[in-house]
mmCIF file of C-alpha atoms in Angstrom:
data_model
loop_
_atom_site.group_PDB
_atom_site.id
_atom_site.type_symbol
_atom_site.label_atom_id
_atom_site.label_comp_id
_atom_site.label_asym_id
_atom_site.label_seq_id
_atom_site.Cartn_x
_atom_site.Cartn_y
_atom_site.Cartn_z
ATOM 1 C CA MET A 1 71.056 205.408 6.460
ATOM 2 C CA SER A 2 74.618 205.395 7.682
ATOM 3 C CA ARG A 3 76.142 208.899 8.195
ATOM 4 C CA THR A 4 79.744 209.709 9.130
ATOM 5 C CA LEU A 5 81.487 212.991 9.740
ATOM 6 C CA ILE A 6 85.261 212.855 9.350
ATOM 7 C CA LEU A 7 86.981 215.729 11.144
ATOM 8 C CA TRP A 8 90.723 216.376 10.926
ATOM 9 C CA LEU A 9 92.191 217.305 14.325
ATOM 10 C CA PRO A 10 94.551 220.254 14.311
ATOM 11 C CA PRO A 11 98.192 219.634 15.162
ATOM 12 C CA VAL A 12 98.886 220.202 18.807
ATOM 13 C CA ALA A 13 101.197 223.136 17.991
ATOM 14 C CA ALA A 14 98.287 224.833 16.118
ATOM 15 C CA LEU A 15 95.934 224.660 19.062
ATOM 16 C CA ALA A 16 97.750 227.520 20.781
ATOM 17 C CA ASP A 17 95.879 229.863 18.485
ATOM 18 C CA GLU A 18 92.326 228.458 18.388
ATOM 19 C CA THR A 19 91.029 231.286 16.233
ATOM 20 C CA ALA A 20 93.313 230.180 13.387
ATOM 21 C CA VAL A 21 92.103 226.563 13.520
ATOM 22 C CA ARG A 22 90.040 225.597 10.453
ATOM 23 C CA PRO A 23 89.916 221.828 10.357
ATOM 24 C CA ALA A 24 89.269 219.926 7.197
ATOM 25 C CA TRP A 25 86.144 217.715 7.180
ATOM 26 C CA LEU A 26 84.167 215.337 5.098
ATOM 27 C CA ARG A 27 80.602 214.122 5.420
ATOM 28 C CA VAL A 28 79.909 210.548 4.203
ATOM 29 C CA ASP A 29 76.418 209.122 3.731
ATOM 30 C CA ASP A 30 76.168 205.422 2.985
ATOM 31 C CA GLY A 31 79.743 205.273 1.879
ATOM 32 C CA VAL A 32 79.570 208.248 -0.523
ATOM 33 C CA ILE A 33 81.237 211.645 0.176
ATOM 34 C CA VAL A 34 78.382 214.218 -0.005
ATOM 35 C CA ASP A 35 80.072 217.293 1.486
ATOM 36 C CA SER A 36 83.511 218.543 2.460
ATOM 37 C CA GLY A 37 85.397 221.700 3.375
ATOM 38 C CA GLN A 38 88.017 223.325 5.480
ATOM 39 C CA ASP A 39 85.860 225.813 7.439
ATOM 40 C CA ASP A 40 83.126 225.856 10.049
ATOM 41 C CA GLY A 41 80.676 224.170 7.629
ATOM 42 C CA TRP A 42 81.002 220.860 9.518
ATOM 43 C CA VAL A 43 78.822 222.410 12.248
ATOM 44 C CA ASP A 44 75.816 222.441 9.955
ATOM 45 C CA ALA A 45 76.869 219.214 8.236
ATOM 46 C CA TRP A 46 76.981 217.244 11.437
ATOM 47 C CA GLU A 47 73.763 216.372 13.201
ATOM 48 C CA ARG A 48 73.347 213.052 14.921
ATOM 49 C CA PRO A 49 70.381 211.220 13.438
ATOM 50 C CA GLN A 50 67.317 211.277 15.714
ATOM 51 C CA ASP A 51 65.535 208.247 14.276
ATOM 52 C CA ASP A 52 66.494 204.751 15.353
ATOM 53 C CA ALA A 53 66.921 203.537 11.750
ATOM 54 C CA ALA A 54 69.813 205.903 11.114
ATOM 55 C CA ASP A 55 73.389 205.393 12.272
ATOM 56 C CA GLY A 56 75.617 208.384 12.870
ATOM 57 C CA ARG A 57 79.385 208.298 13.709
ATOM 58 C CA LEU A 58 81.927 210.995 14.303
ATOM 59 C CA ILE A 59 85.467 209.983 13.442
ATOM 60 C CA ALA A 60 88.357 212.294 14.185
ATOM 61 C CA LEU A 61 91.644 211.921 12.318
ATOM 62 C CA ALA A 62 94.825 212.662 14.381
ATOM 63 C CA PRO A 63 97.606 214.413 12.369
ATOM 64 C CA ALA A 64 100.642 212.460 11.386
ATOM 65 C CA ALA A 65 102.751 215.348 12.767
ATOM 66 C CA ASP A 66 101.813 214.062 16.254
ATOM 67 C CA VAL A 67 100.940 210.430 15.612
ATOM 68 C CA PRO A 68 103.430 208.585 13.380
ATOM 69 C CA LEU A 69 102.678 204.934 12.569
ATOM 70 C CA ARG A 70 104.794 201.826 12.267
ATOM 71 C CA TRP A 71 103.903 198.244 11.261
ATOM 72 C CA HIS A 72 105.511 195.331 13.042
ATOM 73 C CA HIS A 73 105.634 191.772 11.794
ATOM 74 C CA TYR A 74 105.455 188.609 13.967
ATOM 75 C CA PRO A 75 104.820 185.743 11.524
ATOM 76 C CA ASP A 76 104.554 183.002 14.226
ATOM 77 C CA ALA A 77 102.541 184.915 16.849
ATOM 78 C CA ALA A 78 98.770 184.811 17.423
ATOM 79 C CA PRO A 79 96.990 188.119 16.801
ATOM 80 C CA ALA A 80 96.641 189.063 20.487
ATOM 81 C CA GLN A 81 100.262 188.131 21.173
ATOM 82 C CA ALA A 82 101.439 190.063 18.161
ATOM 83 C CA ALA A 83 99.587 193.184 19.317
ATOM 84 C CA ALA A 84 101.120 192.954 22.860
ATOM 85 C CA ALA A 85 104.670 192.418 21.427
ATOM 86 C CA ALA A 86 104.267 195.338 18.963
ATOM 87 C CA ARG A 87 103.276 197.677 21.730
ATOM 88 C CA LEU A 88 106.303 196.678 23.868
ATOM 89 C CA ASP A 89 108.659 197.105 20.928
ATOM 90 C CA ALA A 90 107.230 200.527 20.160
ATOM 91 C CA LEU A 91 107.784 201.623 23.738
ATOM 92 C CA LYS A 92 111.415 200.484 23.500
ATOM 93 C CA ASP A 93 111.987 202.436 20.260
ATOM 94 C CA SER A 94 110.293 205.638 21.504
ATOM 95 C CA LEU A 95 111.977 208.591 23.162
ATOM 96 C CA GLY A 96 110.774 210.116 26.381
ATOM 97 C CA GLU A 97 109.202 208.733 29.494
ATOM 98 C CA ALA A 98 106.932 205.695 28.995
ATOM 99 C CA SER A 99 104.387 207.156 31.377
ATOM 100 C CA ALA A 100 103.972 210.230 29.105
ATOM 101 C CA LEU A 101 103.443 208.228 25.979
ATOM 102 C CA HIS A 102 100.147 206.821 24.630
ATOM 103 C CA VAL A 103 100.908 203.728 22.605
ATOM 104 C CA VAL A 104 98.073 201.944 20.734
ATOM 105 C CA ALA A 105 98.499 198.750 18.845
ATOM 106 C CA GLY A 106 95.851 197.356 16.466
ATOM 107 C CA GLN A 107 95.049 193.666 16.453
ATOM 108 C CA PRO A 108 95.398 191.825 13.119
ATOM 109 C CA ALA A 109 92.627 189.669 11.935
ATOM 110 C CA GLU A 110 94.824 186.696 11.320
ATOM 111 C CA ALA A 111 98.208 185.404 12.477
ATOM 112 C CA GLY A 112 101.126 186.655 10.450
ATOM 113 C CA GLN A 113 99.594 189.945 9.464
ATOM 114 C CA ALA A 114 101.336 193.239 10.211
ATOM 115 C CA VAL A 115 100.427 195.019 13.419
ATOM 116 C CA PRO A 116 99.957 198.822 13.185
ATOM 117 C CA VAL A 117 101.250 200.786 16.212
ATOM 118 C CA ALA A 118 100.600 204.439 16.877
ATOM 119 C CA VAL A 119 102.720 206.465 19.295
ATOM 120 C CA THR A 120 101.631 209.889 20.634
ATOM 121 C CA THR A 121 101.530 211.578 24.074
ATOM 122 C CA HIS A 122 98.939 211.897 26.743
ATOM 123 C CA ALA A 123 99.366 215.626 26.464
ATOM 124 C CA ALA A 124 98.328 215.526 22.772
ATOM 125 C CA MET A 125 95.324 213.413 23.641
ATOM 126 C CA THR A 126 94.321 215.859 26.380
ATOM 127 C CA ALA A 127 94.629 218.779 23.933
ATOM 128 C CA TRP A 128 92.502 217.083 21.285
ATOM 129 C CA THR A 129 89.841 215.872 23.593
ATOM 130 C CA ASP A 130 89.576 219.279 25.226
ATOM 131 C CA TRP A 131 89.293 220.921 21.784
ATOM 132 C CA LEU A 132 86.586 218.528 20.734
ATOM 133 C CA ALA A 133 84.688 219.111 23.987
ATOM 134 C CA ALA A 134 84.870 222.838 23.457
ATOM 135 C CA GLN A 135 83.186 222.197 20.040
ATOM 136 C CA GLY A 136 80.538 220.123 21.734
ATOM 137 C CA LEU A 137 81.783 216.959 20.092
ATOM 138 C CA SER A 138 82.333 213.443 21.389
ATOM 139 C CA PRO A 139 84.012 211.309 18.759
ATOM 140 C CA ASP A 140 83.325 207.627 18.401
ATOM 141 C CA THR A 141 86.835 206.966 17.125
ATOM 142 C CA ILE A 142 90.113 208.844 16.864
ATOM 143 C CA LEU A 143 92.001 207.336 13.964
ATOM 144 C CA PRO A 144 95.537 208.296 13.067
ATOM 145 C CA ALA A 145 95.407 209.936 9.651
ATOM 146 C CA ALA A 146 98.562 208.022 8.620
ATOM 147 C CA ALA A 147 96.644 204.697 9.069
ATOM 148 C CA ALA A 148 94.435 205.615 6.087
ATOM 149 C CA VAL A 149 97.335 205.653 3.595
ATOM 150 C CA PRO A 150 97.565 202.318 1.757
ATOM 151 C CA PRO A 151 100.907 200.472 1.535
ATOM 152 C CA PRO A 152 103.014 201.264 -1.558
ATOM 153 C CA GLU A 153 104.179 198.963 -4.284
ATOM 154 C CA ALA A 154 107.601 197.365 -4.049
ATOM 155 C CA GLU A 155 110.549 199.739 -4.245
ATOM 156 C CA THR A 156 108.138 202.669 -4.049
ATOM 157 C CA LEU A 157 106.980 205.198 -1.406
ATOM 158 C CA TRP A 158 103.653 206.970 -1.422
ATOM 159 C CA ALA A 159 103.309 210.745 -0.798
ATOM 160 C CA ALA A 160 99.618 211.203 0.006
ATOM 161 C CA GLU A 161 97.739 214.410 0.687
ATOM 162 C CA VAL A 162 95.554 213.800 3.731
ATOM 163 C CA GLY A 163 93.856 216.935 5.043
ATOM 164 C CA ASP A 164 96.484 219.595 5.447
ATOM 165 C CA GLU A 165 99.377 217.133 5.596
ATOM 166 C CA THR A 166 101.554 215.299 3.139
ATOM 167 C CA ILE A 167 102.133 211.781 4.526
ATOM 168 C CA VAL A 168 104.936 209.580 3.393
ATOM 169 C CA ARG A 169 104.084 205.818 3.493
ATOM 170 C CA THR A 170 106.722 203.095 3.308
ATOM 171 C CA ALA A 171 106.180 199.420 3.597
ATOM 172 C CA ASP A 172 106.337 199.590 7.424
ATOM 173 C CA ARG A 173 106.094 203.260 8.357
ATOM 174 C CA ALA A 174 103.833 206.330 7.826
ATOM 175 C CA PHE A 175 104.979 209.801 8.914
ATOM 176 C CA LEU A 176 104.691 213.504 8.108
ATOM 177 C CA SER A 177 106.688 214.412 4.971
ATOM 178 C CA ASP A 178 109.882 216.490 5.432
ATOM 179 C CA PRO A 179 111.483 217.722 2.152
ATOM 180 C CA GLU A 180 114.981 217.383 3.618
ATOM 181 C CA LEU A 181 114.532 213.957 5.176
ATOM 182 C CA ASP A 182 112.302 212.284 2.639
ATOM 183 C CA PRO A 183 115.121 211.694 0.014
ATOM 184 C CA LEU A 184 117.412 210.307 2.742
ATOM 185 C CA ILE A 185 114.673 207.867 3.883
ATOM 186 C CA ALA A 186 113.746 206.914 0.352
ATOM 187 C CA GLY A 187 117.265 206.237 -0.816
ATOM 188 C CA GLU A 188 117.056 204.749 -4.240
ATOM 189 C CA ARG A 189 113.343 204.208 -4.050
ATOM 190 C CA THR A 190 110.848 206.492 -5.853
ATOM 191 C CA ILE A 191 108.484 208.730 -3.879
ATOM 192 C CA ALA A 192 105.386 208.702 -6.017
ATOM 193 C CA PRO A 193 102.305 210.902 -5.324
ATOM 194 C CA LEU A 194 99.201 208.903 -4.434
ATOM 195 C CA ASP A 195 96.210 209.704 -6.656
ATOM 196 C CA ALA A 196 93.540 211.676 -4.792
ATOM 197 C CA ALA A 197 90.746 209.294 -5.815
ATOM 198 C CA GLN A 198 92.764 206.341 -4.608
ATOM 199 C CA MET A 199 93.429 208.080 -1.350
ATOM 200 C CA ARG A 200 89.759 208.878 -0.820
ATOM 201 C CA GLU A 201 88.844 205.209 -1.506
ATOM 202 C CA ALA A 202 91.438 204.046 0.959
ATOM 203 C CA LEU A 203 90.159 206.495 3.528
ATOM 204 C CA LEU A 204 86.602 205.237 3.254
ATOM 205 C CA LEU A 205 87.859 201.637 3.552
ATOM 206 C CA SER A 206 89.726 202.485 6.787
ATOM 207 C CA LEU A 207 86.583 204.093 8.190
ATOM 208 C CA ALA A 208 84.608 200.885 7.603
ATOM 209 C CA ALA A 209 87.111 198.904 9.720
ATOM 210 C CA PRO A 210 89.505 201.175 11.629
ATOM 211 C CA PRO A 211 92.855 199.416 12.080
ATOM 212 C CA LEU A 212 93.247 201.000 15.557
ATOM 213 C CA ASP A 213 91.577 203.579 17.790
ATOM 214 C CA LEU A 214 93.433 206.098 19.934
ATOM 215 C CA LEU A 215 90.380 206.135 22.244
ATOM 216 C CA SER A 216 91.658 203.055 24.064
ATOM 217 C CA GLY A 217 93.433 202.228 27.258
ATOM 218 C CA ALA A 218 93.355 205.201 29.587
ATOM 219 C CA TRP A 219 91.420 207.163 26.933
ATOM 220 C CA LYS A 220 88.624 204.722 26.376
ATOM 221 C CA PRO A 221 85.380 206.682 26.972
ATOM 222 C CA LYS A 222 83.451 205.715 30.029
ATOM 223 C CA ARG A 223 79.968 204.536 29.211
ATOM 224 C CA ASN A 224 77.268 206.894 30.458
ATOM 225 C CA TRP A 225 73.976 205.205 30.988
ATOM 226 C CA ALA A 226 71.089 207.531 30.064
ATOM 227 C CA VAL A 227 67.548 206.748 31.136
ATOM 228 C CA ASP A 228 64.911 207.331 28.512
ATOM 229 C CA PRO A 229 62.141 209.490 30.192
ATOM 230 C CA ALA A 230 59.460 207.633 28.215
ATOM 231 C CA LEU A 231 60.734 204.287 29.419
ATOM 232 C CA LEU A 232 60.962 205.619 32.959
ATOM 233 C CA ARG A 233 57.332 206.729 32.824
ATOM 234 C CA LEU A 234 56.318 203.306 31.464
ATOM 235 C CA ALA A 235 58.187 201.551 34.175
ATOM 236 C CA LYS A 236 56.439 203.702 36.842
ATOM 237 C CA ARG A 237 53.025 202.861 35.345
ATOM 238 C CA LEU A 238 53.837 199.142 35.238
ATOM 239 C CA LEU A 239 55.038 199.279 38.841
ATOM 240 C CA ILE A 240 51.821 200.976 39.937
ATOM 241 C CA ALA A 241 49.778 198.424 37.985
ATOM 242 C CA LEU A 242 51.760 195.601 39.607
ATOM 243 C CA LEU A 243 51.127 196.998 43.142
ATOM 244 C CA VAL A 244 47.394 197.443 42.398
ATOM 245 C CA VAL A 245 47.110 193.839 41.091
ATOM 246 C CA SER A 246 49.108 192.526 44.062
ATOM 247 C CA LEU A 247 46.682 194.221 46.486
ATOM 248 C CA MET A 248 43.604 193.311 44.536
ATOM 249 C CA VAL A 249 44.350 189.540 44.445
ATOM 250 C CA PRO A 250 44.109 188.967 48.242
ATOM 251 C CA VAL A 251 41.168 191.389 48.464
ATOM 252 C CA VAL A 252 39.191 189.536 45.808
ATOM 253 C CA HIS A 253 40.135 186.216 47.376
ATOM 254 C CA ALA A 254 38.891 187.455 50.765
ATOM 255 C CA ILE A 255 35.638 188.705 49.245
ATOM 256 C CA ARG A 256 35.033 185.338 47.507
ATOM 257 C CA LEU A 257 35.882 183.450 50.715
ATOM 258 C CA MET A 258 33.483 185.595 52.750
ATOM 259 C CA SER A 259 30.773 185.113 50.106
ATOM 260 C CA ASP A 260 31.253 181.322 50.037
ATOM 261 C CA SER A 261 31.279 181.157 53.839
ATOM 262 C CA SER A 262 28.061 183.175 53.943
ATOM 263 C CA ARG A 263 26.359 180.884 51.413
ATOM 264 C CA ALA A 264 27.504 177.811 53.399
ATOM 265 C CA ASP A 265 26.124 179.305 56.654
ATOM 266 C CA GLU A 266 22.790 179.940 54.942
ATOM 267 C CA VAL A 267 22.697 176.311 53.638
ATOM 268 C CA THR A 268 23.418 175.056 57.181
ATOM 269 C CA VAL A 269 20.594 177.160 58.675
ATOM 270 C CA GLU A 270 18.167 175.991 56.006
ATOM 271 C CA THR A 271 19.097 172.353 56.552
ATOM 272 C CA ALA A 272 18.608 172.728 60.324
ATOM 273 C CA LYS A 273 15.148 174.200 59.729
ATOM 274 C CA LYS A 274 14.192 171.080 57.717
ATOM 275 C CA ALA A 275 15.263 168.967 60.728
ATOM 276 C CA GLY A 276 13.054 171.105 62.973
ATOM 277 C CA ILE A 277 15.907 173.162 64.503
ATOM 278 C CA ALA A 278 15.347 176.917 64.645
ATOM 279 C CA ALA A 279 18.752 178.594 64.941
ATOM 280 C CA PRO A 280 19.785 182.198 64.313
ATOM 281 C CA ASN A 281 23.083 181.232 62.672
ATOM 282 C CA ALA A 282 25.189 178.273 61.446
ATOM 283 C CA GLU A 283 27.162 177.898 64.678
ATOM 284 C CA ALA A 284 24.012 177.576 66.835
ATOM 285 C CA ALA A 285 22.561 175.080 64.313
ATOM 286 C CA GLU A 286 25.642 172.874 64.353
ATOM 287 C CA ALA A 287 25.802 172.918 68.124
ATOM 288 C CA GLU A 288 22.158 171.834 68.367
ATOM 289 C CA ILE A 289 22.609 169.050 65.769
ATOM 290 C CA ASP A 290 25.725 167.731 67.673
ATOM 291 C CA ARG A 291 23.751 167.812 70.955
ATOM 292 C CA ARG A 292 20.915 165.810 69.506
ATOM 293 C CA LEU A 293 23.258 163.307 67.819
ATOM 294 C CA ALA A 294 25.116 162.839 71.068
ATOM 295 C CA ALA A 295 21.861 162.269 72.956
ATOM 296 C CA ALA A 296 20.899 159.657 70.356
ATOM 297 C CA GLY A 297 24.339 158.011 70.419
ATOM 298 C CA GLY A 298 25.150 158.922 66.863
ATOM 299 C CA GLY A 299 27.235 161.459 64.973
ATOM 300 C CA PRO A 300 30.961 161.640 65.496
ATOM 301 C CA LEU A 301 30.550 160.329 69.089
ATOM 302 C CA ALA A 302 29.138 157.066 67.819
ATOM 303 C CA PHE A 303 31.080 153.828 68.168
ATOM 304 C CA SER A 304 31.195 153.130 64.451
ATOM 305 C CA VAL A 305 33.193 156.304 63.560
ATOM 306 C CA PRO A 306 36.492 155.681 65.478
ATOM 307 C CA ALA A 307 36.038 151.881 65.212
ATOM 308 C CA SER A 308 35.967 152.127 61.424
ATOM 309 C CA ALA A 309 39.079 154.235 61.409
ATOM 310 C CA LEU A 310 40.841 151.681 63.626
ATOM 311 C CA TYR A 311 39.900 148.739 61.424
ATOM 312 C CA ASP A 312 41.100 150.571 58.310
ATOM 313 C CA ALA A 313 44.475 151.249 59.926
ATOM 314 C CA MET A 314 44.805 147.575 61.075
ATOM 315 C CA ARG A 315 43.984 146.351 57.588
ATOM 316 C CA ASP A 316 47.126 148.009 56.241
ATOM 317 C CA THR A 317 49.192 146.259 58.957
ATOM 318 C CA PRO A 318 48.201 142.570 58.947
ATOM 319 C CA GLY A 319 50.460 141.617 61.913
ATOM 320 C CA VAL A 320 48.430 143.664 64.412
ATOM 321 C CA THR A 321 45.648 141.956 66.377
ATOM 322 C CA LEU A 322 42.876 143.322 68.571
ATOM 323 C CA LYS A 323 42.872 141.928 72.166
ATOM 324 C CA SER A 324 40.079 144.138 73.636
ATOM 325 C CA LEU A 325 37.756 146.954 72.550
ATOM 326 C CA ALA A 326 35.490 149.248 74.545
ATOM 327 C CA HIS A 327 33.546 152.472 73.877
ATOM 328 C CA ARG A 328 32.651 155.190 76.306
ATOM 329 C CA THR A 329 29.720 157.614 76.144
ATOM 330 C CA ASP A 330 32.058 160.613 75.569
ATOM 331 C CA GLY A 331 33.137 159.051 72.301
ATOM 332 C CA THR A 332 36.458 157.652 73.457
ATOM 333 C CA LEU A 333 37.457 154.228 72.101
ATOM 334 C CA THR A 334 39.799 152.087 74.223
ATOM 335 C CA THR A 335 41.564 149.063 72.876
ATOM 336 C CA THR A 336 44.517 146.722 73.447
ATOM 337 C CA LEU A 337 46.640 146.004 70.409
ATOM 338 C CA ALA A 338 49.229 143.173 70.021
ATOM 339 C CA ALA A 339 51.871 142.633 67.339
ATOM 340 C CA PRO A 340 55.227 140.863 66.901
ATOM 341 C CA ARG A 341 57.011 144.260 66.722
ATOM 342 C CA VAL A 342 56.460 147.652 68.246
ATOM 343 C CA ASP A 343 56.847 149.174 64.778
ATOM 344 C CA ASP A 344 53.649 147.491 63.607
ATOM 345 C CA ILE A 345 51.624 148.982 66.495
ATOM 346 C CA ASN A 346 53.186 152.413 65.794
ATOM 347 C CA ALA A 347 52.157 152.094 62.150
ATOM 348 C CA VAL A 348 48.479 151.759 63.227
ATOM 349 C CA LEU A 349 48.727 154.658 65.625
ATOM 350 C CA LEU A 350 50.333 156.947 63.026
ATOM 351 C CA ALA A 351 47.603 156.035 60.576
ATOM 352 C CA LEU A 352 44.923 157.076 63.130
ATOM 353 C CA GLN A 353 46.762 160.304 63.834
ATOM 354 C CA ALA A 354 46.896 161.006 60.079
ATOM 355 C CA HIS A 355 43.075 160.937 60.094
ATOM 356 C CA GLY A 356 42.988 163.562 62.815
ATOM 357 C CA TYR A 357 42.296 161.410 65.856
ATOM 358 C CA ARG A 358 43.922 162.067 69.218
ATOM 359 C CA ILE A 359 45.829 159.035 70.469
ATOM 360 C CA THR A 360 47.382 157.944 73.720
ATOM 361 C CA ALA A 361 49.194 154.658 74.050
ATOM 362 C CA GLN A 362 50.792 152.705 76.980
ATOM 363 C CA PRO A 363 53.204 149.938 75.821
ATOM 364 C CA MET A 364 53.651 146.702 77.673
ATOM 365 C CA ALA A 365 55.049 143.216 77.078
ATOM 366 C CA GLY A 366 52.686 140.295 76.559
ATOM 367 C CA ALA A 367 53.010 136.879 78.186
ATOM 368 C CA ASP A 368 53.504 135.165 74.805
ATOM 369 C CA GLY A 369 56.429 137.473 73.826
ATOM 370 C CA GLN A 370 54.333 139.738 71.664
ATOM 371 C CA GLN A 371 54.417 143.533 72.009
ATOM 372 C CA MET A 372 51.210 145.117 73.312
ATOM 373 C CA ALA A 373 49.810 148.528 73.944
ATOM 374 C CA ASN A 374 46.739 149.937 75.691
ATOM 375 C CA VAL A 375 45.434 152.654 73.381
ATOM 376 C CA THR A 376 42.735 155.289 73.731
ATOM 377 C CA ILE A 377 41.265 156.924 70.674
ATOM 378 C CA ARG A 378 39.327 160.123 70.895
ATOM 379 C CA ALA A 379 36.264 159.657 68.710
ATOM 380 C CA VAL A 380 36.080 163.433 67.882
ATOM 381 C CA PRO A 381 39.257 164.714 66.193
#
């Protein structure tokens, strides 16, 4: 449900006696006027909706006595350019210091449309916002009451009752009626009263799409960010849960790693027992197995292990040839490699290093012009 409270702001001159201020008001629900008055009844009529499905707005109407309106035409200007030009022209035509004036121009929807411009003072805006704050109100929009009066027919002026005011509307102006000045302004044109029903309809249309808002420029409300306590509590809980999960992941990983390591150690000890080795733990079992393999000339110290790795590396580099090969009891393989280029020998050495072997190499030049290197390969990486 859409709910709107329309509250007429008192003229600045009337605010001197706040006890005498009884603003007119309307309450509109879903585009239908459901309540109205000129008393303090708006206090009970206005309650911002608490549910998310409802939409509540407070629109204040500034009196024409303090905010006259004028429409400017710029047929060839874009909407934004027309609004800027109208504001400058309004400043030129206004009396008083520019710094004391609050000039607001609406922006037309299409090029060529008239631009409404409202002129008031910063002092008036201060008086109204202070009065609204004293009532505990923060309006969504402050609309000049004169902006709600529709344009008249040709050769006619409207005299419309809006709140406590009678507003005269010409083709390009809207201002507070003055019995002495109205005939002079009208000239030969007729000043016709605007039907109350037609005025209410025009007012509701202007609320749906306000042509301009006095709460702009220096008076545009600053957005206050409010934190929902429920969302804050939820965010705290999610943060705590994230910290717990972040701590539990490495803990669980460490537990699983320790469990897997323990099972692997048990398998190692059991395998050693089958080979006739009695060891208290996996480290002792592995040491005894390595000792026995070394004594038998097998295991990682055997000739076949580093030699196989050397032949695999040479198979990927056909230009390298083997000049000599020897194996020591400590598992070290010594060899002399020859190739047309040093890069070919380096490719073999890099391949061995990639398999975890420790390499030393001494380059030298061969008698036949080939590149040679004396290489030692540690059988145990």
